[in-house]
Amino acid sequence: MEANGLGPQGFPELKNDTFLRAAWGEETDYTPVWCMRQAGRYLPEFRETRAAQDFFSTCRSPEACCELTLQIIFAKDGHFALEELAQAGYEVVGLDWTVAPKKARECVGKTVTLQGNLDPCALYASEEEIGQLVKQMLDDFGPHRYIANLGHGLYPDMDPEHVGAFVDAVHKHSRLLRQN
């Protein structure tokens, strides 16, 4: 860390590196969660910003682009070529909800981190049912070399409270899984 509070190449020091440590196959206290936002379309603030102007006007406005793109994005979906991706040296492979975790692990081995794969429609369920589905997903993947995610992006009409319930359930159940 440099005297100005910035790390190498002027980047701020990470306050939470759980996601990166999980991706690298290192031990973590809990399973990190990544929610692919499908361009933020489930967030009310994203929809409000987008409703104010058409797509091309947004593209021509650096301020609008900045406001929209500062809302995290990540690409995934390599289920059709799991073995090839593992052989090609990919560290993390995203799975949709149709791929069985145990089958995916057999295909990629123990040196690739898997990410996925709750059916996004699960977030339309009650918070209690979301918790049960998350527990089953975590049990199927196990606590190591895994990043929780939906098996596809968030849909535009998803309730942010249910997204929060998903994240909370992953953190809660993954901590319990690590204790056993």
mmCIF file of C-alpha atoms in Angstrom:
data_model
loop_
_atom_site.group_PDB
_atom_site.id
_atom_site.type_symbol
_atom_site.label_atom_id
_atom_site.label_comp_id
_atom_site.label_asym_id
_atom_site.label_seq_id
_atom_site.Cartn_x
_atom_site.Cartn_y
_atom_site.Cartn_z
ATOM 1 C CA MET A 1 0.000 0.000 0.000
ATOM 2 C CA GLU A 2 1.340 3.380 -0.943
ATOM 3 C CA ALA A 3 1.240 6.456 1.297
ATOM 4 C CA ASN A 4 -1.760 7.890 -0.597
ATOM 5 C CA GLY A 5 -3.934 4.868 0.330
ATOM 6 C CA LEU A 6 -3.756 3.368 -3.132
ATOM 7 C CA GLY A 7 -2.307 -0.003 -4.052
ATOM 8 C CA PRO A 8 -0.341 -1.022 -7.145
ATOM 9 C CA GLN A 9 -1.051 1.013 -10.289
ATOM 10 C CA GLY A 10 -3.189 3.521 -8.375
ATOM 11 C CA PHE A 11 -6.040 1.138 -7.480
ATOM 12 C CA PRO A 12 -7.603 1.365 -4.017
ATOM 13 C CA GLU A 13 -6.869 -1.502 -1.651
ATOM 14 C CA LEU A 14 -9.548 -4.197 -1.762
ATOM 15 C CA LYS A 15 -11.811 -4.249 1.286
ATOM 16 C CA ASN A 16 -13.337 -7.641 0.426
ATOM 17 C CA ASP A 17 -11.497 -10.122 -1.754
ATOM 18 C CA THR A 18 -13.782 -13.101 -1.051
ATOM 19 C CA PHE A 19 -14.948 -13.322 -4.662
ATOM 20 C CA LEU A 20 -11.380 -13.353 -6.021
ATOM 21 C CA ARG A 21 -10.194 -15.859 -3.419
ATOM 22 C CA ALA A 22 -13.083 -18.206 -4.305
ATOM 23 C CA ALA A 23 -12.288 -17.843 -8.008
ATOM 24 C CA TRP A 24 -8.665 -18.781 -7.315
ATOM 25 C CA GLY A 25 -9.736 -21.816 -5.280
ATOM 26 C CA GLU A 26 -8.623 -20.406 -1.935
ATOM 27 C CA GLU A 27 -10.499 -20.921 1.337
ATOM 28 C CA THR A 28 -13.247 -18.412 2.140
ATOM 29 C CA ASP A 29 -15.432 -17.882 5.221
ATOM 30 C CA TYR A 30 -18.576 -18.021 3.086
ATOM 31 C CA THR A 31 -19.594 -18.499 -0.527
ATOM 32 C CA PRO A 32 -19.541 -15.232 -2.453
ATOM 33 C CA VAL A 33 -22.451 -14.290 -4.686
ATOM 34 C CA TRP A 34 -22.422 -12.761 -8.126
ATOM 35 C CA CYS A 35 -25.709 -11.609 -9.631
ATOM 36 C CA MET A 36 -25.561 -10.969 -13.339
ATOM 37 C CA ARG A 37 -27.881 -8.055 -13.652
ATOM 38 C CA GLN A 38 -28.827 -8.266 -17.325
ATOM 39 C CA ALA A 39 -27.958 -4.602 -17.725
ATOM 40 C CA GLY A 40 -29.519 -3.758 -14.388
ATOM 41 C CA ARG A 41 -32.976 -4.180 -15.754
ATOM 42 C CA TYR A 42 -34.364 -5.415 -12.430
ATOM 43 C CA LEU A 43 -33.195 -2.300 -10.566
ATOM 44 C CA PRO A 44 -35.766 0.498 -10.363
ATOM 45 C CA GLU A 45 -33.031 3.140 -10.650
ATOM 46 C CA PHE A 46 -31.732 1.548 -13.869
ATOM 47 C CA ARG A 47 -35.196 1.460 -15.429
ATOM 48 C CA GLU A 48 -35.782 5.073 -14.381
ATOM 49 C CA THR A 49 -32.529 6.210 -16.009
ATOM 50 C CA ARG A 50 -33.228 4.225 -19.184
ATOM 51 C CA ALA A 51 -36.817 5.504 -19.429
ATOM 52 C CA ALA A 52 -35.566 9.073 -19.604
ATOM 53 C CA GLN A 53 -34.037 8.605 -23.079
ATOM 54 C CA ASP A 54 -33.745 6.085 -25.910
ATOM 55 C CA PHE A 55 -30.840 3.677 -26.280
ATOM 56 C CA PHE A 56 -28.874 5.716 -28.821
ATOM 57 C CA SER A 57 -29.231 8.945 -26.844
ATOM 58 C CA THR A 58 -27.940 7.066 -23.827
ATOM 59 C CA CYS A 59 -24.955 5.804 -25.852
ATOM 60 C CA ARG A 60 -24.084 9.385 -26.881
ATOM 61 C CA SER A 61 -24.149 10.640 -23.288
ATOM 62 C CA PRO A 62 -21.008 9.845 -21.272
ATOM 63 C CA GLU A 63 -22.861 10.771 -18.073
ATOM 64 C CA ALA A 64 -25.751 8.375 -18.775
ATOM 65 C CA CYS A 65 -23.367 5.587 -19.827
ATOM 66 C CA CYS A 66 -21.337 6.062 -16.673
ATOM 67 C CA GLU A 67 -24.427 6.006 -14.467
ATOM 68 C CA LEU A 68 -25.677 2.786 -16.064
ATOM 69 C CA THR A 69 -22.389 0.913 -16.359
ATOM 70 C CA LEU A 70 -21.250 1.534 -12.808
ATOM 71 C CA GLN A 71 -23.835 -1.102 -11.910
ATOM 72 C CA ILE A 72 -21.698 -4.319 -12.121
ATOM 73 C CA ILE A 73 -21.756 -6.787 -15.062
ATOM 74 C CA PHE A 74 -20.142 -10.195 -15.697
ATOM 75 C CA ALA A 75 -20.344 -12.672 -18.570
ATOM 76 C CA LYS A 76 -20.745 -16.436 -18.222
ATOM 77 C CA ASP A 77 -22.379 -19.582 -19.717
ATOM 78 C CA GLY A 78 -19.939 -22.219 -20.870
ATOM 79 C CA HIS A 79 -21.987 -25.294 -20.003
ATOM 80 C CA PHE A 80 -21.876 -26.721 -23.526
ATOM 81 C CA ALA A 81 -18.095 -27.097 -23.466
ATOM 82 C CA LEU A 82 -17.153 -27.716 -19.836
ATOM 83 C CA GLU A 83 -14.281 -30.118 -20.493
ATOM 84 C CA GLU A 84 -12.847 -27.911 -23.248
ATOM 85 C CA LEU A 85 -12.999 -24.828 -21.031
ATOM 86 C CA ALA A 86 -11.211 -26.654 -18.226
ATOM 87 C CA GLN A 87 -8.515 -27.873 -20.621
ATOM 88 C CA ALA A 88 -8.151 -24.351 -21.996
ATOM 89 C CA GLY A 89 -7.222 -23.124 -18.530
ATOM 90 C CA TYR A 90 -10.354 -21.202 -17.534
ATOM 91 C CA GLU A 91 -10.384 -20.562 -13.790
ATOM 92 C CA VAL A 92 -14.147 -19.962 -13.452
ATOM 93 C CA VAL A 93 -16.976 -21.478 -15.491
ATOM 94 C CA GLY A 94 -20.581 -20.297 -15.181
ATOM 95 C CA LEU A 95 -23.435 -22.815 -15.321
ATOM 96 C CA ASP A 96 -27.083 -22.342 -16.130
ATOM 97 C CA TRP A 97 -29.737 -24.025 -14.008
ATOM 98 C CA THR A 98 -30.031 -27.052 -16.320
ATOM 99 C CA VAL A 99 -26.550 -28.370 -15.477
ATOM 100 C CA ALA A 100 -26.178 -30.701 -12.497
ATOM 101 C CA PRO A 101 -23.355 -29.472 -10.212
ATOM 102 C CA LYS A 102 -21.911 -32.957 -9.684
ATOM 103 C CA LYS A 103 -21.803 -33.600 -13.446
ATOM 104 C CA ALA A 104 -20.135 -30.224 -14.029
ATOM 105 C CA ARG A 105 -17.522 -30.974 -11.350
ATOM 106 C CA GLU A 106 -16.782 -34.331 -13.028
ATOM 107 C CA CYS A 107 -16.239 -32.530 -16.339
ATOM 108 C CA VAL A 108 -13.978 -29.721 -15.099
ATOM 109 C CA GLY A 109 -12.109 -31.424 -12.258
ATOM 110 C CA LYS A 110 -11.027 -29.912 -8.962
ATOM 111 C CA THR A 111 -8.957 -27.017 -10.288
ATOM 112 C CA VAL A 112 -11.774 -25.004 -11.888
ATOM 113 C CA THR A 113 -14.177 -22.846 -9.883
ATOM 114 C CA LEU A 114 -17.842 -23.303 -10.761
ATOM 115 C CA GLN A 115 -20.363 -20.482 -10.699
ATOM 116 C CA GLY A 116 -24.117 -20.849 -10.729
ATOM 117 C CA ASN A 117 -26.780 -22.091 -10.971
ATOM 118 C CA LEU A 118 -30.089 -21.426 -9.240
ATOM 119 C CA ASP A 119 -33.004 -21.107 -11.655
ATOM 120 C CA PRO A 120 -33.681 -17.341 -11.698
ATOM 121 C CA CYS A 121 -37.420 -18.039 -11.438
ATOM 122 C CA ALA A 122 -36.716 -19.223 -7.876
ATOM 123 C CA LEU A 123 -36.560 -15.549 -6.899
ATOM 124 C CA TYR A 124 -40.315 -15.302 -7.510
ATOM 125 C CA ALA A 125 -40.831 -17.705 -4.592
ATOM 126 C CA SER A 126 -41.248 -16.761 -0.945
ATOM 127 C CA GLU A 127 -38.117 -15.798 0.960
ATOM 128 C CA GLU A 128 -38.422 -19.043 2.957
ATOM 129 C CA GLU A 129 -38.511 -21.138 -0.206
ATOM 130 C CA ILE A 130 -35.585 -19.170 -1.666
ATOM 131 C CA GLY A 131 -33.625 -20.163 1.442
ATOM 132 C CA GLN A 132 -34.495 -23.855 0.958
ATOM 133 C CA LEU A 133 -33.505 -23.773 -2.715
ATOM 134 C CA VAL A 134 -30.238 -22.021 -1.896
ATOM 135 C CA LYS A 135 -29.421 -24.622 0.765
ATOM 136 C CA GLN A 136 -29.939 -27.433 -1.760
ATOM 137 C CA MET A 137 -27.792 -25.622 -4.349
ATOM 138 C CA LEU A 138 -24.969 -25.101 -1.842
ATOM 139 C CA ASP A 139 -25.133 -28.723 -0.693
ATOM 140 C CA ASP A 140 -24.881 -29.851 -4.330
ATOM 141 C CA PHE A 141 -21.878 -27.637 -5.131
ATOM 142 C CA GLY A 142 -20.046 -27.949 -1.824
ATOM 143 C CA PRO A 143 -18.043 -25.240 -0.082
ATOM 144 C CA HIS A 144 -14.907 -25.107 -2.237
ATOM 145 C CA ARG A 145 -14.172 -23.617 -5.658
ATOM 146 C CA TYR A 146 -17.666 -22.244 -5.925
ATOM 147 C CA ILE A 147 -19.338 -18.861 -6.477
ATOM 148 C CA ALA A 148 -23.107 -18.693 -6.046
ATOM 149 C CA ASN A 149 -25.087 -17.201 -8.876
ATOM 150 C CA LEU A 150 -28.342 -17.571 -10.689
ATOM 151 C CA GLY A 151 -28.300 -19.838 -13.717
ATOM 152 C CA HIS A 152 -29.100 -16.767 -15.827
ATOM 153 C CA GLY A 153 -29.450 -13.059 -15.217
ATOM 154 C CA LEU A 154 -32.041 -11.289 -13.118
ATOM 155 C CA TYR A 155 -35.353 -10.578 -14.815
ATOM 156 C CA PRO A 156 -36.678 -6.991 -15.053
ATOM 157 C CA ASP A 157 -39.589 -7.505 -12.684
ATOM 158 C CA MET A 158 -37.667 -9.232 -9.903
ATOM 159 C CA ASP A 159 -38.174 -7.838 -6.437
ATOM 160 C CA PRO A 160 -34.872 -6.456 -5.072
ATOM 161 C CA GLU A 161 -35.946 -7.776 -1.637
ATOM 162 C CA HIS A 162 -35.935 -11.316 -3.054
ATOM 163 C CA VAL A 163 -32.503 -10.737 -4.591
ATOM 164 C CA GLY A 164 -31.364 -9.708 -1.105
ATOM 165 C CA ALA A 165 -32.976 -12.841 0.375
ATOM 166 C CA PHE A 166 -30.973 -14.919 -2.129
ATOM 167 C CA VAL A 167 -27.693 -13.273 -1.138
ATOM 168 C CA ASP A 168 -28.458 -13.520 2.589
ATOM 169 C CA ALA A 169 -29.405 -17.197 2.267
ATOM 170 C CA VAL A 170 -26.161 -17.985 0.426
ATOM 171 C CA HIS A 171 -24.077 -16.311 3.117
ATOM 172 C CA LYS A 172 -26.021 -17.934 5.967
ATOM 173 C CA HIS A 173 -26.103 -21.483 4.597
ATOM 174 C CA SER A 174 -22.547 -21.418 3.275
ATOM 175 C CA ARG A 175 -21.224 -20.460 6.705
ATOM 176 C CA LEU A 176 -23.190 -23.358 8.225
ATOM 177 C CA LEU A 177 -21.884 -25.713 5.516
ATOM 178 C CA ARG A 178 -18.299 -24.763 6.356
ATOM 179 C CA GLN A 179 -18.875 -25.439 10.063
ATOM 180 C CA ASN A 180 -19.902 -29.065 9.416
#
